[in-house]
Coordinates of C-alpha atoms and ligand atoms in Angstrom, one line a residue:
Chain A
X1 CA -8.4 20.6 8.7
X2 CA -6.4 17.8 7.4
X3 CA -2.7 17.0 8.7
X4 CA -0.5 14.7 5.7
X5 CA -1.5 15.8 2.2
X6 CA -0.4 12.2 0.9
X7 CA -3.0 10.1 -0.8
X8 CA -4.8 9.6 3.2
X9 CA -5.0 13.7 3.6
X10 CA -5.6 14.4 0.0
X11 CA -8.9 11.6 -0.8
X12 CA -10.7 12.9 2.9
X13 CA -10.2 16.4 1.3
X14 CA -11.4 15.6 -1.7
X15 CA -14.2 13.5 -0.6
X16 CA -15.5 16.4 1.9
X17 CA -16.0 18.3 -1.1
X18 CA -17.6 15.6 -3.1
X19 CA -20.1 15.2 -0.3
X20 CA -20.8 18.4 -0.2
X21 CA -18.8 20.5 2.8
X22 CA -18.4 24.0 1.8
X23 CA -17.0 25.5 4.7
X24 CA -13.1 25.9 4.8
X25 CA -10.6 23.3 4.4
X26 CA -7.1 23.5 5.3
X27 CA -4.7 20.8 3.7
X28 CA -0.8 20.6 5.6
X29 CA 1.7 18.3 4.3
X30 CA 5.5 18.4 5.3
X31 CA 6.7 17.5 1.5
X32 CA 7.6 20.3 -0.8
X33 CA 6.2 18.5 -3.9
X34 CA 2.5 18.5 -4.6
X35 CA 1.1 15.1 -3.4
X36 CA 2.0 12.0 -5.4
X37 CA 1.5 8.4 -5.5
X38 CA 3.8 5.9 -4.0
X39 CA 3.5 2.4 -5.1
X40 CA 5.3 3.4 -8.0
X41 CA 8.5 4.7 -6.5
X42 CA 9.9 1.4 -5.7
X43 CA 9.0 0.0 -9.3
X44 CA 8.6 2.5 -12.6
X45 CA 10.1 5.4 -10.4
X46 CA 13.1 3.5 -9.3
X47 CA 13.8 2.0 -12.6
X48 CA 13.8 4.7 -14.5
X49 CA 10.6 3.8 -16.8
X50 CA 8.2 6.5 -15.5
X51 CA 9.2 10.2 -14.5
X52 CA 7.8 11.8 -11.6
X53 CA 5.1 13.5 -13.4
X54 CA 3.3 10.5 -14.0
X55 CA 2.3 9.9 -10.3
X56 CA 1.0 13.0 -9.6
X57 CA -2.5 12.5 -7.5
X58 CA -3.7 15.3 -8.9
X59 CA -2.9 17.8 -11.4
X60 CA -2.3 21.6 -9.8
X61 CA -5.7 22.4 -11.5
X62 CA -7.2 20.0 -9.5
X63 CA -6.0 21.0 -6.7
X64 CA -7.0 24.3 -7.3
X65 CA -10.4 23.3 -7.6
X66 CA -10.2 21.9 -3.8
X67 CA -10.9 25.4 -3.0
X68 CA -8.4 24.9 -0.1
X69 CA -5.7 26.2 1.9
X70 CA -2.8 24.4 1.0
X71 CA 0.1 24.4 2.6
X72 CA 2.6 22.4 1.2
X73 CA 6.2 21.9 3.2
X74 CA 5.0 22.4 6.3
X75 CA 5.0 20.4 9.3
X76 CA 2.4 19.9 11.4
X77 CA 4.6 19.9 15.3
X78 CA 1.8 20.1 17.8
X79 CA -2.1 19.8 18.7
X80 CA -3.8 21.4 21.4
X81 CA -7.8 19.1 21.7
X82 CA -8.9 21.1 23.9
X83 CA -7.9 24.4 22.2
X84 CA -8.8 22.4 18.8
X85 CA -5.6 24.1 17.2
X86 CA -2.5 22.3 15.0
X87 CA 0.8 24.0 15.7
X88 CA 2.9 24.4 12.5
X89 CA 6.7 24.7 12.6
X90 CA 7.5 28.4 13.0
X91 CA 4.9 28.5 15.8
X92 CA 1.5 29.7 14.1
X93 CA -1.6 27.7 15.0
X94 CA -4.3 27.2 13.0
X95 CA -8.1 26.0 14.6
X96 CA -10.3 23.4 13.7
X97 CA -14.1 22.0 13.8
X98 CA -12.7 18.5 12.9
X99 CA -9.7 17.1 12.5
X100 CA -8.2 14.3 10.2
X101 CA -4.5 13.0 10.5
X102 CA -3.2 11.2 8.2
X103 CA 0.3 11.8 8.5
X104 CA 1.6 8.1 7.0
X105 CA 4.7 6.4 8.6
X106 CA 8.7 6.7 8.5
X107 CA 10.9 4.4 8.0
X108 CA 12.9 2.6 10.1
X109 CA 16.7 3.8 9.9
X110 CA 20.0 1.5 11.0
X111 CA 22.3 2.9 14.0
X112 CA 25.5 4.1 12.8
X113 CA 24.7 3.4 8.8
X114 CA 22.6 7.3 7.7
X115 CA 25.5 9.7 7.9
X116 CA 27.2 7.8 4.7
X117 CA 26.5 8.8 1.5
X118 CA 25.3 5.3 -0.4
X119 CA 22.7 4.7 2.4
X120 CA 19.5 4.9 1.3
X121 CA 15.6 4.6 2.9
X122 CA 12.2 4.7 0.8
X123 CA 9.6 5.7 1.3
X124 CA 9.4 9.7 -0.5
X125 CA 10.3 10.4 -4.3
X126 CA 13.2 12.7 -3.3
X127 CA 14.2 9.3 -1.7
X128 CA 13.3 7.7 -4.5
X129 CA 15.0 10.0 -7.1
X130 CA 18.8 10.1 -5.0
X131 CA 18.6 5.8 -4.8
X132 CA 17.7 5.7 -8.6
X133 CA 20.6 8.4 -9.4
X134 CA 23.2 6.5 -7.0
X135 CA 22.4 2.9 -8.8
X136 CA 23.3 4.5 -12.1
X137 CA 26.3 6.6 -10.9
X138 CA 29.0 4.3 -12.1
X139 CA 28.5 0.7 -14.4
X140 CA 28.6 -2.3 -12.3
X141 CA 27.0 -1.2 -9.1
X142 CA 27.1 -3.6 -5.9
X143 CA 23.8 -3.1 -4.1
X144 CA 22.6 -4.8 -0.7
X145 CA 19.1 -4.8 0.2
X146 CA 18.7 -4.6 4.1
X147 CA 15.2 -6.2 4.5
X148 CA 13.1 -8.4 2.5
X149 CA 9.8 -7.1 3.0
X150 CA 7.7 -5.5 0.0
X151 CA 9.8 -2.4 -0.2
X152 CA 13.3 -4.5 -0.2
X153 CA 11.9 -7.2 -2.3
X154 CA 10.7 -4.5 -5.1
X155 CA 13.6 -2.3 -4.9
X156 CA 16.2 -5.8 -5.3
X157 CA 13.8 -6.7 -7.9
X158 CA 14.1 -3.1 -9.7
X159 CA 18.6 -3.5 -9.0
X160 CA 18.4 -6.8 -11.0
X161 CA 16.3 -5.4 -13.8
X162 CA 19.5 -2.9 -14.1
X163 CA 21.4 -5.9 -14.2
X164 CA 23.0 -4.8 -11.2
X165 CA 24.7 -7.3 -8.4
X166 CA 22.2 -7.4 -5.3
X167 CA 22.3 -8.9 -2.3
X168 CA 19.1 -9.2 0.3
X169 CA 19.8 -9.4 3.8
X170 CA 17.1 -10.2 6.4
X171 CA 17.3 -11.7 10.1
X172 CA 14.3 -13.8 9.7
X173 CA 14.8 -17.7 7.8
X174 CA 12.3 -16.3 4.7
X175 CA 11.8 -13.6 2.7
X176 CA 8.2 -11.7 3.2
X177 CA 7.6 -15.0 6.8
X178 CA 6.1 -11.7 8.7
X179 CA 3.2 -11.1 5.8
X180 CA 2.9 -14.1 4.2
X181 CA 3.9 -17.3 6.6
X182 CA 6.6 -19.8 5.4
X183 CA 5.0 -21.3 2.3
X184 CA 4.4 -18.6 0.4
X185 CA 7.6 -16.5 1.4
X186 CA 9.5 -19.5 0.7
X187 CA 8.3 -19.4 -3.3
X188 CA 9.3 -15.3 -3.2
X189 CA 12.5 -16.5 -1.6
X190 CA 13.1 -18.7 -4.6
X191 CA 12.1 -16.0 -7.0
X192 CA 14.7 -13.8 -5.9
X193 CA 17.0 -16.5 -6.0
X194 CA 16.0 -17.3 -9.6
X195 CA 16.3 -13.7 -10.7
X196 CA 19.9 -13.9 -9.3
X197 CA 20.1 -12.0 -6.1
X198 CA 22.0 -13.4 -3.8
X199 CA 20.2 -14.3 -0.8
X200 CA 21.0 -13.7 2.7
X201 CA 18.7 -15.4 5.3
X202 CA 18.9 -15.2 8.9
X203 CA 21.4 -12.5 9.7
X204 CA 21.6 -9.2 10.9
X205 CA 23.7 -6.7 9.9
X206 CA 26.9 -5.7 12.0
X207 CA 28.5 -2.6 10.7
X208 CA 29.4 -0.8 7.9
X209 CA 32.7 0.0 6.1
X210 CA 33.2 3.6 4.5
X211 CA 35.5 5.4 2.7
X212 CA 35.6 9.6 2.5
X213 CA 32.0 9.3 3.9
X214 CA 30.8 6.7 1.2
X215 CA 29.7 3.1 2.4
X216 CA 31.9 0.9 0.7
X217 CA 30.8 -2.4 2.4
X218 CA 29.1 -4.2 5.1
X219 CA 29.7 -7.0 7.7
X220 CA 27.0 -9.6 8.8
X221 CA 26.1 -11.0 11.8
X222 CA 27.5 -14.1 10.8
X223 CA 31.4 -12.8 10.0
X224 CA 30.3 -12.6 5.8
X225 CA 32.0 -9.0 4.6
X226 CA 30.5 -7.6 1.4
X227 CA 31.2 -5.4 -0.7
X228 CA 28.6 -2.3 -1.6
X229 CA 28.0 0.9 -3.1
X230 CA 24.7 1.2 -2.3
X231 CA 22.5 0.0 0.7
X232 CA 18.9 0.2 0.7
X233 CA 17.3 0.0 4.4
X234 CA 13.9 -1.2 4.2
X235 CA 13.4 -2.7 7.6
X236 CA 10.1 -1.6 8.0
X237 CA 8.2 1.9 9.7
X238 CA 6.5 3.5 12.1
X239 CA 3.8 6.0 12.6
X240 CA 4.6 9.5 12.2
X241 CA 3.3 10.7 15.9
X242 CA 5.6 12.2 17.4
X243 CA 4.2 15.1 16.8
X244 CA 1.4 14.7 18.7
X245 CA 3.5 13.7 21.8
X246 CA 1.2 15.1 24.6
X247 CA -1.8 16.1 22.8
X248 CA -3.6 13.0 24.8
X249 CA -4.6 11.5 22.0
X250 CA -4.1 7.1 22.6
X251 CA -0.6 6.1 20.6
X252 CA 0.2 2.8 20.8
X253 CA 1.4 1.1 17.4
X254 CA -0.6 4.3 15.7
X255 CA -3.5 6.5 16.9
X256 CA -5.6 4.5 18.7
X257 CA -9.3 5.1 17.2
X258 CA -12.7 3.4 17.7
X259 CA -14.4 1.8 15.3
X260 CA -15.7 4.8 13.1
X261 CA -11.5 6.1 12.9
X262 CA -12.0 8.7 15.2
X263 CA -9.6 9.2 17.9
X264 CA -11.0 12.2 20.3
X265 CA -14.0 14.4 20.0
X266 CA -13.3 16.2 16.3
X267 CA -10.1 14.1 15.5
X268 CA -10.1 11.2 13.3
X269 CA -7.0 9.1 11.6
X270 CA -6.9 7.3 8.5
X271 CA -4.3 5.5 6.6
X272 CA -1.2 3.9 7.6
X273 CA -1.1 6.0 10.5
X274 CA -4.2 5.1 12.1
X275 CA -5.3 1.9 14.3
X276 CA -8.8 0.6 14.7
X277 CA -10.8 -2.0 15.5
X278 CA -12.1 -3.6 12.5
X279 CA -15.8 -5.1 13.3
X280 CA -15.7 -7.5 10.0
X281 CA -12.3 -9.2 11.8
X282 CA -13.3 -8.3 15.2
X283 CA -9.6 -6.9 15.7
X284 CA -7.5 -4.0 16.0
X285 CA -5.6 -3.4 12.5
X286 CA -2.8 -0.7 11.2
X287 CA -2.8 -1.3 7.4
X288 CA 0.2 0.3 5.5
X289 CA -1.7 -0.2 2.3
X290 CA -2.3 1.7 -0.8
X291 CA -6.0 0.8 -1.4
X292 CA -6.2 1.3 2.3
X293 CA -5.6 4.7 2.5
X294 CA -8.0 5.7 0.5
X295 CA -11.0 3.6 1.4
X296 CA -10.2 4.7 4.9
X297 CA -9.9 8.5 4.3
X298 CA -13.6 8.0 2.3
X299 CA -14.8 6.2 5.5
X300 CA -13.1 9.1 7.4
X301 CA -14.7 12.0 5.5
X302 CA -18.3 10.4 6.0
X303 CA -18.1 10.4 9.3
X304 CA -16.6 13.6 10.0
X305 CA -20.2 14.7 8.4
X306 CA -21.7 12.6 10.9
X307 CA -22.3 9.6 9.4
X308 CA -21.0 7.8 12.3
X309 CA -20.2 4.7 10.7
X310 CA -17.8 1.5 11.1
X311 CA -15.1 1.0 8.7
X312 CA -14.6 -2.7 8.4
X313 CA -13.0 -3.3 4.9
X314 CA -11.5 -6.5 3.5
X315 CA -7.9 -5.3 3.0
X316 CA -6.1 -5.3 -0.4
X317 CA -2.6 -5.3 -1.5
X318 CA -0.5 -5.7 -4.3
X319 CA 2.9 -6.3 -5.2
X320 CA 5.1 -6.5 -8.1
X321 CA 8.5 -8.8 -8.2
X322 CA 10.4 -9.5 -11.5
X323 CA 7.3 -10.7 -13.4
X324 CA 5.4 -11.5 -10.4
X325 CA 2.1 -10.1 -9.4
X326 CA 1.2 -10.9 -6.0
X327 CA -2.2 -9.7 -4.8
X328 CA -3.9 -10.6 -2.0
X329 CA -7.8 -9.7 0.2
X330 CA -8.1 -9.9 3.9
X331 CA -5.3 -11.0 6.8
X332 CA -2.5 -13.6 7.0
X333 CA -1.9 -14.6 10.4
X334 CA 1.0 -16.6 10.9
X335 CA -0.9 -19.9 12.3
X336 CA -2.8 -19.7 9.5
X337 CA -4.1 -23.0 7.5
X338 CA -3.9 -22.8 3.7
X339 CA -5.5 -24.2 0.8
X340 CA -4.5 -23.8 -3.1
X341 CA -8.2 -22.6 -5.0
X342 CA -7.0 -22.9 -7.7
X343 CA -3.5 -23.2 -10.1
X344 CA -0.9 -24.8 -8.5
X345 CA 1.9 -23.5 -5.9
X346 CA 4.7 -24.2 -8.1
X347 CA 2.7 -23.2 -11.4
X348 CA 3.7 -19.6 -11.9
X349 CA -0.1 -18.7 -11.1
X350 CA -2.4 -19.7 -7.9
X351 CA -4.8 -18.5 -5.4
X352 CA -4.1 -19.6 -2.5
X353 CA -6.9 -19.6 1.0
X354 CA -5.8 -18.3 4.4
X355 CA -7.8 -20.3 7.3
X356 CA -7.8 -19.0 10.8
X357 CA -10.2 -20.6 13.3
X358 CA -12.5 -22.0 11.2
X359 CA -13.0 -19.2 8.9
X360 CA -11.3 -18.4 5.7
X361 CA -9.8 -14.9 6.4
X362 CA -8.0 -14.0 3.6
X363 CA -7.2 -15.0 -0.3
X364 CA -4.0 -14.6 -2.0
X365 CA -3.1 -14.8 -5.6
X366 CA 0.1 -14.8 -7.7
X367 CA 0.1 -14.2 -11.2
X368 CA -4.1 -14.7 -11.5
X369 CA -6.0 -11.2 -10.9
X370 CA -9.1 -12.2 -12.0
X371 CA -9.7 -15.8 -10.2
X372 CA -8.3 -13.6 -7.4
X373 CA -11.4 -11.2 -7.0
X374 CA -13.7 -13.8 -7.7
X375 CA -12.4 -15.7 -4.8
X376 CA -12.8 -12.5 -2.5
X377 CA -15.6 -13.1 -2.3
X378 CA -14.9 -15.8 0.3
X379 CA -13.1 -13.1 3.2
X380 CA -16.3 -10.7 2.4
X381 CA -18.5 -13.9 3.9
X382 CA -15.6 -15.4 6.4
X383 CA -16.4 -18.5 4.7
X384 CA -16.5 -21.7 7.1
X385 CA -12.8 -23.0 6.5
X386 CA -14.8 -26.9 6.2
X387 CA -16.5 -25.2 3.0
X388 CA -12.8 -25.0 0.8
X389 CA -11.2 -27.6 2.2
X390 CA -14.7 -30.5 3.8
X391 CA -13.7 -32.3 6.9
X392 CA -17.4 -34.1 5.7
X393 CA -17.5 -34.3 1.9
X394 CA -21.3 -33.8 1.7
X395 CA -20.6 -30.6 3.6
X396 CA -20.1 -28.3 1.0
X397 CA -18.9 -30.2 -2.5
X398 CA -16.0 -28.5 -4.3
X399 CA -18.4 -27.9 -7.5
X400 CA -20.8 -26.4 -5.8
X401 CA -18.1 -23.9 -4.2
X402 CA -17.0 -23.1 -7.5
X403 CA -20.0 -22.8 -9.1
X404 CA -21.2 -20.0 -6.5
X405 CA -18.5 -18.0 -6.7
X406 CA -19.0 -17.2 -10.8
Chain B
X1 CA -19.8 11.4 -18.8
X2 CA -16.8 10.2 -20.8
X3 CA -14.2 7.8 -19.3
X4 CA -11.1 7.1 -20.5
X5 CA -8.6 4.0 -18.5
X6 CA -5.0 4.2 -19.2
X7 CA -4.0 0.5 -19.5
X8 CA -0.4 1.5 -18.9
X9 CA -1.0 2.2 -15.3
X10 CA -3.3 -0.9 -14.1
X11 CA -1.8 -2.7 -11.6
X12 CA -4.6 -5.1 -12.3
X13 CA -6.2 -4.6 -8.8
X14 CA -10.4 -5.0 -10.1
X15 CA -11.2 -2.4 -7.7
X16 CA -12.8 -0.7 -11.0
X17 CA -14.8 -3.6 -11.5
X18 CA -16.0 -4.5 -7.7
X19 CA -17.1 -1.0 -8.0
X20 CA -18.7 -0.8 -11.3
X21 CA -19.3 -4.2 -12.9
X22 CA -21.0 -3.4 -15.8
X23 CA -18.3 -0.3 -17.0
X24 CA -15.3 -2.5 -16.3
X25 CA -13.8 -5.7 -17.0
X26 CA -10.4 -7.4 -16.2
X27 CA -8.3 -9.4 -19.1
X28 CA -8.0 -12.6 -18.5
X29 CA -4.3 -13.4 -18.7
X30 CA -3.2 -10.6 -17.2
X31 CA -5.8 -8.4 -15.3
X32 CA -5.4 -5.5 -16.6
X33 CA -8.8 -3.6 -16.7
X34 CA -10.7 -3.1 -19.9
X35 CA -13.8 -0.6 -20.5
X36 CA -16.8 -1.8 -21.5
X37 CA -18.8 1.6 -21.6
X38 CA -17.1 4.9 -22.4
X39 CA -19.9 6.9 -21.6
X40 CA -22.1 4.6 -19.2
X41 CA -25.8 5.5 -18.3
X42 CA -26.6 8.1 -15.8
X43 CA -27.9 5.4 -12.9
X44 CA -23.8 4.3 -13.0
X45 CA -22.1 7.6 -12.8
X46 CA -21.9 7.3 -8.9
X47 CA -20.3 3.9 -9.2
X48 CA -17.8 4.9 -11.8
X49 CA -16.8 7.7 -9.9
X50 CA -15.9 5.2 -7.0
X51 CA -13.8 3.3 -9.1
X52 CA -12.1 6.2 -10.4
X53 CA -11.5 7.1 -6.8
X54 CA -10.3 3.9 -5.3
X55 CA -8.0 2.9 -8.3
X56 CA -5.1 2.6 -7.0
X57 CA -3.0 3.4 -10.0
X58 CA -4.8 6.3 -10.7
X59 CA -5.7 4.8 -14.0
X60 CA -9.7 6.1 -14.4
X61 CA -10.1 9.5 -16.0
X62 CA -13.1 10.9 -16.1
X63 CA -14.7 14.1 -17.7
X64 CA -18.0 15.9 -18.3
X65 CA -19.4 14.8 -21.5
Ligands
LIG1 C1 8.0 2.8 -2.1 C2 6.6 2.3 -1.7 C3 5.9 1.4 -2.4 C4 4.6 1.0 -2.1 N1 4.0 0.0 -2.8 C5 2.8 -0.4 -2.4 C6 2.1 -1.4 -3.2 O1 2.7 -2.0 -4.2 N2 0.9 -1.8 -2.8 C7 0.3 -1.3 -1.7 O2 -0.8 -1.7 -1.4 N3 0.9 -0.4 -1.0 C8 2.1 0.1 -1.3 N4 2.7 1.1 -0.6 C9 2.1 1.6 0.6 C10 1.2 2.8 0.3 O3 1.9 3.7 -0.5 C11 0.8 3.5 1.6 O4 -0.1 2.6 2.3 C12 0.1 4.8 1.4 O5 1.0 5.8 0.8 C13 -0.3 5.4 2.7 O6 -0.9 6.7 2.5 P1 -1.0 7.7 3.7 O7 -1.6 8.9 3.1 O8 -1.6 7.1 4.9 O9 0.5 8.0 4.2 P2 1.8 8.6 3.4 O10 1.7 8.3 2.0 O11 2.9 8.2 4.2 O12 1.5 10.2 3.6 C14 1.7 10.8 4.8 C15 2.1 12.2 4.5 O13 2.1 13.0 5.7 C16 3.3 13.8 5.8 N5 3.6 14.1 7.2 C17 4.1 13.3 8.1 N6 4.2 13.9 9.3 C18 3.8 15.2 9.1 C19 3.6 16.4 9.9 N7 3.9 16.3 11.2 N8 3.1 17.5 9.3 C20 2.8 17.5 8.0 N9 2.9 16.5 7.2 C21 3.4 15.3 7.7 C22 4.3 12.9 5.1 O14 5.5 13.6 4.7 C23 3.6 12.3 4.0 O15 3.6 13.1 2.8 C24 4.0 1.5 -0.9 C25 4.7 2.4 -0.1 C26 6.0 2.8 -0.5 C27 6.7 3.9 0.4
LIG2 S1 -9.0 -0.2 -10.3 FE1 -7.4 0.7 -11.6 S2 -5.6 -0.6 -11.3 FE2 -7.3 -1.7 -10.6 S3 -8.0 -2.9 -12.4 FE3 -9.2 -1.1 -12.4 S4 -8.0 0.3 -13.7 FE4 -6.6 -1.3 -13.1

């Protein structure tokens, strides 16, 4: 059985049957809508170039061909491991052999902000749909952006492609500090900037002025008043557990799994719900991303077969700001040392190296796909950090470095 | 096997060609994926079918052929 019939639930479903499990399969997601891919909401979705059709996972042939009980706009409310059973809303229970929960996150909401009409999170496409249809309700829409994370970033980036007036609010000094460390979310600070939204660094938000139950403004933590139409909250999510409150399973930031993704005897996680310990890193990861979610729910499938292996992937991500294309492989601590591969940092296109205790632990590009997966190459190895940037130039010359990596 | 790759979706990841280097390319100036075989050998059908799955655009079709 599979709990989340996102792109997580969906690929370990799909990827049971590819590897050959005929025996029954039951697929529960809480959405009405068949499943659908997200990336796009906060970018064609949101500004109106794509209709919803287009990010369908799979088409309802497809899915028929699953051979599997779907059950679509359900939720999932409670699991029994000893019984091995899932309680749905309503109160039926179904059994399992094995288990895989791949319920996602939610978002973060604002105290005192949801009840007005004008506040919006993202995260579905119903969400998706009501923020695109409130941006175009009337010309000359004020916007403010409440986080400037990926999600806030894209959605003030899809605002200004309306030619709409955005603002981006954020309690931390830099857009994007948390993923990316101050260089490199300075340059997306400046992009926003450049693109004309109007930057708000280092304060909070205070409260929220309505009128007849519609937002009509904010106030900041530092006394600025603004006016707005529309709010987008994008401060972030968490995993969607609280359904399994008391089933014993380990929930910390996510459910807690070993290794292989499993969680308890029969259970495993995968996607952005699901911590594990990732040998190639030698730590415990939650990864909300795209590419992520499915590798994960392949790893996930195998080993519910008994393959009983590690996952340990380099991570991948992408984003896309105004005509920015940020990619990037591997983890970004924030004491990280960094080193420009190639390009330049004010260029328009670089890769840039993430060092972290002598080992290059993650590449990140902007604007330069392809150098960008050549370069990967260097996480896959955890290169010696003295290899990019020699402490002893006979070490490892620069042309030699380049030349390998062809 | 026939494959078709919708350039309109690539998000210019290279999944497709980490997975199946001789089926896929990336354009240079931009990243978006190219196809180099639309109806690649037998011995690559497993990889193919990889990078159909891990694209995360959903920009790999493939069909029996
Ligand atoms: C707007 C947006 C843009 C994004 N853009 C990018 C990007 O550019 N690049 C990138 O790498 N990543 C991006 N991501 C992240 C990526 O979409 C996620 O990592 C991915 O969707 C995770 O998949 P998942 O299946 O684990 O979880 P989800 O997609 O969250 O799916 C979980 C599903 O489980 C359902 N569910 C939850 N609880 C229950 C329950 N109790 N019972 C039944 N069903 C339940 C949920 O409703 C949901 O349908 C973006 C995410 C969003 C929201
Ligand atoms: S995997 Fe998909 S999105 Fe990535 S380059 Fe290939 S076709 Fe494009």
């Amino acid at each position: 059985m599979v709990v989340g019939a996102s792109v997580a639930g969906l690929t370990a479903a799909v990827t049971l049957r590819t590897l050959g499990y005929d025996g029954r399969l039951t697929l529960i997601g809480d959405e009405p809508h068949t499943p659908y891919n997200r990336p796009p909401l906060s970018k064609q979705i949101l500004a109106g170039t794509w209709e919803p059709d287009r990010i369908k996972l799979r088409t309802d042939e497809e899915l028929s061909d699953l051979d599997a009980r779907l059950l679509f706009g359900k939720s999932a409310t409670g699991l029994d491991t000893a019984a091995r059973r899932v309680v749905l809303e309503g109160g039926d229970s179904v059994s399992y052999d094995a288990l895989v929960i791949a319920t996602g996150v939610t978002p973060n909401s604002l105290p005192g902000a949801h009840h007005l009409a004008g506040v919006h999170l993202l995260r579905t496409l119903d969400d998706a749909l009501a923020l695109r249809a409130d941006l175009r309700h009337k010309p000359d829409v004020k916007v403010a952006v409440v986080g400037a994370g990926f999600l806030g970033s894209e959605a003030a980036a899809a605002a200004r492609r309306m030619r709409l007036d955005v603002t981006m609010i954020d309690p931390r000094p830099v857009p994007m500090r948390r993923q990316f460390g101050d260089r490199i979310a300075g340059l997306v600070g400046r992009l926003h900037t450049k693109n004309g939204v109007s930057m708000r660094c280092g304060t909070g938000v205070r409260r929220f002025f309505e009128s007849g139950g519609r937002v009509t403004g904010l106030e900041l933590t530092d006394g600025t008043l603004l006016d707005a139409d529309v709010v987008v909250v994008a401060i972030g999510a968490a995993p969607a557990v609280g359904w399994l409150a008391g089933s014993g399973l380990e929930l910390r930031n996510g459910i807690e799994c070993d290794p292989t993704c499993r969680a308890a005897p029969g259970v495993y996680a995968a996607g952005d719900v699901a911590s594990w310990h990732n040998d190639h890193f030698g730590c415990r990861m939650r990864l909300e991303h795209r590419l992520n979610a499915t590798e994960q729910a392949q790893a996930v499938a195998r080993n519910v077969l008994g393959a009983g292996q590690p996952f340990a992937p380099v991570p991948y991500f992408w984003t896309d700001q105004y005509d920015a294309h940020i990619q990037a492989y591997g983890i970004f601590p924030a004491e990280a040392e960094l080193a420009v591969l190639h390009g330049e940092l004010e260029g328009g296109h670089f890769v840039v190296a993430y060092g972290h205790r002598g080992r290059v632990v993650g590449v990140l590009g902007w604007n330069s796909p392809c150098e960008l997966r050549k370069l990967r190459q260097l996480v896959v190895d955890r290169a010696p950090w003295t290899s990019i940037v020699p402490t002893q130039p006979a070490v490892w010359p620069g042309r030699h470095l380049s030349a390998s990596l062809r | 096997m026939q494959v078709t790759l919708h350039q309109d979706k690539c998000v210019a990841s290279g999944q497709c060609v980490l997975a199946a280097q001789d089926v896929f390319d990336q354009r240079d100036q931009d990243g978006v994926a190219v196809l180099l075989d639309e109806r690649p050998p037998a011995e690559l059908h497993d990889d193919v079918r990889q990078a159909a799955a891990v694209c995360p655009a959903l920009a790999i079709a493939l069909a029996d052929a």
